[in-house]
Short mmCIF file of C-alpha atoms in Angstrom, two decimals:
data_model
loop_
_atom_site.label_atom_id
_atom_site.label_comp_id
_atom_site.label_asym_id
_atom_site.label_seq_id
_atom_site.Cartn_x
_atom_site.Cartn_y
_atom_site.Cartn_z
CA GLU W 1 0.06 -0.03 0.14
CA ALA W 2 1.31 3.50 -0.58
CA GLY W 3 2.56 5.62 2.27
CA VAL W 4 2.02 8.94 3.41
CA ALA W 5 3.24 11.29 0.64
CA GLN W 6 4.67 14.85 1.12
CA SER W 7 6.23 17.44 -0.88
CA PRO W 8 8.57 19.32 -1.27
CA ARG W 9 11.19 17.37 0.59
CA TYR W 10 13.31 20.33 1.04
CA LYS W 11 12.50 24.21 0.96
CA ILE W 12 14.59 27.09 1.44
CA ILE W 13 13.17 30.49 1.90
CA GLU W 14 13.93 34.15 3.30
CA LYS W 15 12.32 35.24 6.47
CA ARG W 16 9.04 37.05 5.86
CA GLN W 17 8.38 34.83 2.71
CA SER W 18 5.53 32.44 2.72
CA VAL W 19 5.54 28.83 2.06
CA ALA W 20 3.28 25.73 1.80
CA PHE W 21 3.73 22.12 2.27
CA TRP W 22 1.46 19.30 0.95
CA CYS W 23 0.56 15.99 2.59
CA ASN W 24 -1.55 13.04 0.85
CA PRO W 25 -2.33 10.43 3.48
CA ILE W 26 -2.94 6.77 3.05
CA SER W 27 -6.18 6.05 1.50
CA GLY W 28 -9.00 5.58 3.86
CA HIS W 29 -7.22 7.02 6.98
CA ALA W 30 -9.74 9.54 8.64
CA THR W 31 -7.17 11.32 10.83
CA LEU W 32 -4.27 13.49 9.71
CA TYR W 33 -1.65 15.23 11.86
CA TRP W 34 0.85 17.99 11.06
CA TYR W 35 3.97 17.85 13.47
CA GLN W 36 6.97 20.22 13.67
CA GLN W 37 10.30 18.84 14.53
CA ILE W 38 12.90 21.17 15.54
CA LEU W 39 16.45 19.90 15.20
CA GLY W 40 17.25 17.88 18.44
CA GLN W 41 13.72 17.75 19.44
CA GLY W 42 10.72 15.52 19.25
CA PRO W 43 7.81 16.11 16.96
CA LYS W 44 5.42 18.73 18.28
CA LEU W 45 1.96 18.47 17.12
CA LEU W 46 0.66 21.62 15.18
CA ILE W 47 -2.73 20.51 14.06
CA GLN W 48 -4.89 17.23 14.13
CA PHE W 49 -7.95 16.73 11.59
CA GLN W 50 -10.68 14.09 11.74
CA ASN W 51 -11.97 13.91 7.95
CA ASN W 52 -12.13 17.65 7.16
CA GLY W 53 -12.70 18.99 10.69
CA VAL W 54 -9.97 20.18 13.06
CA VAL W 55 -9.77 18.19 16.26
CA ASP W 56 -6.81 19.93 18.11
CA ASP W 57 -5.07 22.97 16.89
CA SER W 58 -4.13 24.39 20.25
CA GLN W 59 -0.34 24.59 19.53
CA LEU W 60 -0.70 26.12 16.12
CA PRO W 61 0.59 29.73 15.86
CA LYS W 62 -2.56 30.99 14.28
CA ASP W 63 -1.06 34.40 13.52
CA ARG W 64 1.20 32.89 10.78
CA PHE W 65 0.28 29.22 10.38
CA SER W 66 -2.76 27.75 8.75
CA ALA W 67 -3.85 24.49 7.56
CA GLU W 68 -6.73 22.90 5.73
CA ARG W 69 -7.88 19.65 4.68
CA LEU W 70 -10.29 19.72 1.87
CA LYS W 71 -12.72 16.98 1.44
CA GLY W 72 -11.10 15.14 4.06
CA VAL W 73 -8.11 13.62 2.06
CA ASP W 74 -5.35 16.01 1.06
CA SER W 75 -3.91 18.56 3.46
CA THR W 76 -1.83 21.68 3.01
CA LEU W 77 0.18 23.64 5.85
CA LYS W 78 1.15 27.24 5.28
CA ILE W 79 3.36 29.86 7.09
CA GLN W 80 3.01 33.29 6.15
CA PRO W 81 5.11 35.12 7.02
CA ALA W 82 8.01 32.83 8.02
CA LYS W 83 10.45 33.40 10.83
CA LEU W 84 13.92 32.08 11.51
CA GLU W 85 12.56 30.11 14.29
CA ASP W 86 10.24 28.12 11.84
CA SER W 87 13.27 26.31 10.57
CA ALA W 88 12.54 22.78 11.12
CA VAL W 89 11.18 19.51 9.56
CA TYR W 90 7.35 19.37 8.91
CA LEU W 91 5.96 15.91 9.24
CA CYS W 92 2.57 14.64 8.17
CA ALA W 93 1.09 11.53 9.70
CA SER W 94 -2.18 9.64 9.21
CA SER W 95 -4.25 7.07 11.04
CA LEU W 96 -7.30 5.13 10.43
CA GLY W 97 -9.16 6.76 13.33
CA PRO W 98 -8.67 8.87 16.43
CA ARG W 99 -9.41 6.27 18.93
CA GLY W 100 -8.04 3.20 20.37
CA GLY W 101 -8.08 -0.39 19.33
CA THR W 102 -5.96 -1.01 16.09
CA ASN W 103 -6.78 2.53 14.56
CA GLU W 104 -3.92 4.28 16.74
CA LYS W 105 -1.01 3.48 14.84
CA LEU W 106 0.65 6.48 13.13
CA PHE W 107 2.08 6.37 9.76
CA PHE W 108 4.50 9.07 8.80
CA GLY W 109 5.58 10.70 5.76
CA SER W 110 9.27 11.67 5.12
CA GLY W 111 8.73 15.29 6.06
CA THR W 112 9.53 18.62 4.62
CA GLN W 113 12.88 20.35 5.84
CA LEU W 114 12.22 23.98 5.87
CA SER W 115 15.17 26.30 6.19
CA VAL W 116 14.27 30.17 6.88
CA LEU W 117 17.26 32.35 6.12
CA ALA I 1 -1.21 17.89 29.74
CA GLN I 2 1.09 14.89 29.17
CA THR I 3 4.90 15.12 29.32
CA VAL I 4 7.46 12.51 27.96
CA THR I 5 10.99 12.40 29.15
CA GLN I 6 13.85 10.78 27.64
CA SER I 7 16.70 11.24 29.94
CA GLN I 8 19.36 9.89 27.68
CA PRO I 9 20.08 12.08 24.44
CA GLU I 10 22.67 9.79 23.07
CA MET I 11 23.64 5.96 23.66
CA SER I 12 26.14 3.43 21.93
CA VAL I 13 26.12 -0.38 21.97
CA GLN I 14 28.33 -2.82 20.32
CA GLU I 15 26.79 -5.04 17.48
CA ALA I 16 25.13 -7.97 18.77
CA GLU I 17 24.75 -6.72 22.16
CA THR I 18 21.77 -5.52 24.24
CA VAL I 19 20.81 -1.97 25.01
CA THR I 20 18.01 -0.48 27.02
CA LEU I 21 16.36 2.97 26.25
CA SER I 22 14.84 4.72 29.04
CA CYS I 23 11.31 6.68 29.00
CA THR I 24 9.31 8.17 31.60
CA TYR I 25 5.88 9.79 31.14
CA ASP I 26 3.25 12.00 33.39
CA THR I 27 -0.54 11.59 32.82
CA SER I 28 -3.52 11.66 35.07
CA GLU I 29 -5.22 9.54 32.78
CA ASN I 30 -5.78 5.61 33.28
CA ASN I 31 -6.17 4.39 29.75
CA TYR I 32 -3.62 5.30 27.07
CA TYR I 33 -1.18 3.96 24.53
CA LEU I 34 2.77 4.00 24.56
CA PHE I 35 5.08 3.85 21.57
CA TRP I 36 8.59 3.67 20.40
CA TYR I 37 9.32 5.03 17.06
CA LYS I 38 12.41 4.90 15.05
CA GLN I 39 13.69 7.90 12.93
CA PRO I 40 16.65 7.08 10.68
CA PRO I 41 18.40 9.65 8.65
CA SER I 42 15.73 9.43 6.14
CA ARG I 43 13.56 11.21 8.73
CA GLN I 44 10.62 8.80 8.23
CA MET I 45 9.27 7.62 11.59
CA ILE I 46 8.64 4.02 11.79
CA LEU I 47 6.78 2.25 14.59
CA VAL I 48 8.95 -0.20 16.53
CA ILE I 49 6.64 -1.25 19.42
CA ARG I 50 3.36 -0.20 21.16
CA GLN I 51 1.93 -0.95 24.38
CA GLU I 52 -1.68 -0.57 25.61
CA ALA I 53 -1.89 0.79 29.34
CA TYR I 54 -4.48 -1.48 30.48
CA LYS I 55 -2.29 -4.61 29.58
CA GLN I 56 0.08 -5.74 32.14
CA GLN I 57 2.17 -8.16 29.81
CA ASN I 58 5.02 -6.30 28.17
CA ALA I 59 4.92 -5.92 24.45
CA THR I 60 7.69 -7.82 22.33
CA GLU I 61 8.37 -7.55 18.54
CA ASN I 62 11.16 -9.80 17.56
CA ARG I 63 14.15 -8.21 18.99
CA PHE I 64 12.28 -5.57 20.69
CA SER I 65 10.83 -5.44 23.91
CA VAL I 66 9.56 -3.10 26.57
CA ASN I 67 9.47 -2.86 30.27
CA PHE I 68 6.33 -1.10 31.09
CA GLN I 69 5.85 0.12 34.80
CA LYS I 70 2.48 1.75 35.03
CA ALA I 71 2.86 2.82 38.50
CA ALA I 72 6.39 4.23 38.13
CA LYS I 73 5.16 5.81 34.62
CA SER I 74 8.06 4.04 33.07
CA PHE I 75 8.17 2.57 29.76
CA SER I 76 11.70 1.36 28.60
CA LEU I 77 12.85 -0.12 25.28
CA LYS I 78 14.98 -3.06 25.11
CA ILE I 79 16.89 -3.88 21.97
CA SER I 80 18.75 -7.32 21.88
CA ASP I 81 21.22 -8.44 19.34
CA SER I 82 21.76 -5.10 18.17
CA GLN I 83 22.48 -4.62 14.51
CA LEU I 84 23.89 -1.84 12.41
CA GLY I 85 20.71 -1.07 11.23
CA ASP I 86 19.33 -0.19 14.37
CA THR I 87 21.35 3.21 14.33
CA ALA I 88 18.81 5.94 14.57
CA MET I 89 17.04 8.23 16.65
CA TYR I 90 14.48 6.80 18.91
CA PHE I 91 11.37 8.54 20.24
CA CYS I 92 9.03 7.46 22.93
CA ALA I 93 5.42 8.75 22.66
CA PHE I 94 2.31 8.71 24.56
CA MET I 95 -1.23 8.73 23.14
CA ASN I 96 -4.62 9.86 24.55
CA THR I 97 -6.94 7.28 23.79
CA ASN I 98 -9.91 9.72 23.53
CA ALA I 99 -8.61 12.08 21.19
CA GLY I 100 -5.74 10.29 19.72
CA LYS I 101 -3.26 13.07 20.43
CA SER I 102 0.37 11.81 20.64
CA THR I 103 3.12 13.39 22.70
CA PHE I 104 6.63 12.78 21.94
CA GLY I 105 9.78 12.69 23.90
CA ASP I 106 12.90 14.54 22.61
CA GLY I 107 14.53 11.35 21.52
CA THR I 108 17.50 9.29 22.10
CA THR I 109 20.15 9.03 19.33
CA LEU I 110 21.34 5.26 19.32
CA THR I 111 24.72 4.36 17.55
CA VAL I 112 25.35 0.61 17.05
CA LYS I 113 29.22 0.03 16.58
CA PRO I 114 30.60 -2.73 14.61
#
């Protein structure tokens, strides 16, 4: 089965520019997550979608970050304007559902490495 | 809020030997999941092993096993017969069963030496 697809793999921008990342989850996965992973740290959840609705965006810096998941499938994460501290790897993950049982396993994409200069 | 702590930033082990990675967590919930993920240089996180909090039996997956101490809120990973391909960053993670939200530790970089 195809995994979680993310693009681009690398992105270099200057501060105050805007950038967008794209994620295509595994087919049939209802839950989609965006994580920010700063070098030397663990992934930090930015936003969680259940189908096309937002479940948790409490750690999303809403003054500059936005995300959407149209039709409950693909998702885009945007940063506008970017700051130096946004340099990180942005990971997308998906799972079958939000609850326990066999649906809690997360499948991750390879991430987008963002460098803000 | 849940927190996950990995107190060993870096560890190394000789090939074929055994190594244990530590993880502690803090939560007020009774039902949850715990995971160990591996992140190689390719950046793609791969699930190594998971543990349901309501199960007393420790999970095992081939060379990987955990020591789950619920009362102590401890969840260590043991890798037996270490292989060069085990070299990676390992993350301990906690998942809330209600909302499916995961919290990760800051990772342990494991190097397997030939």
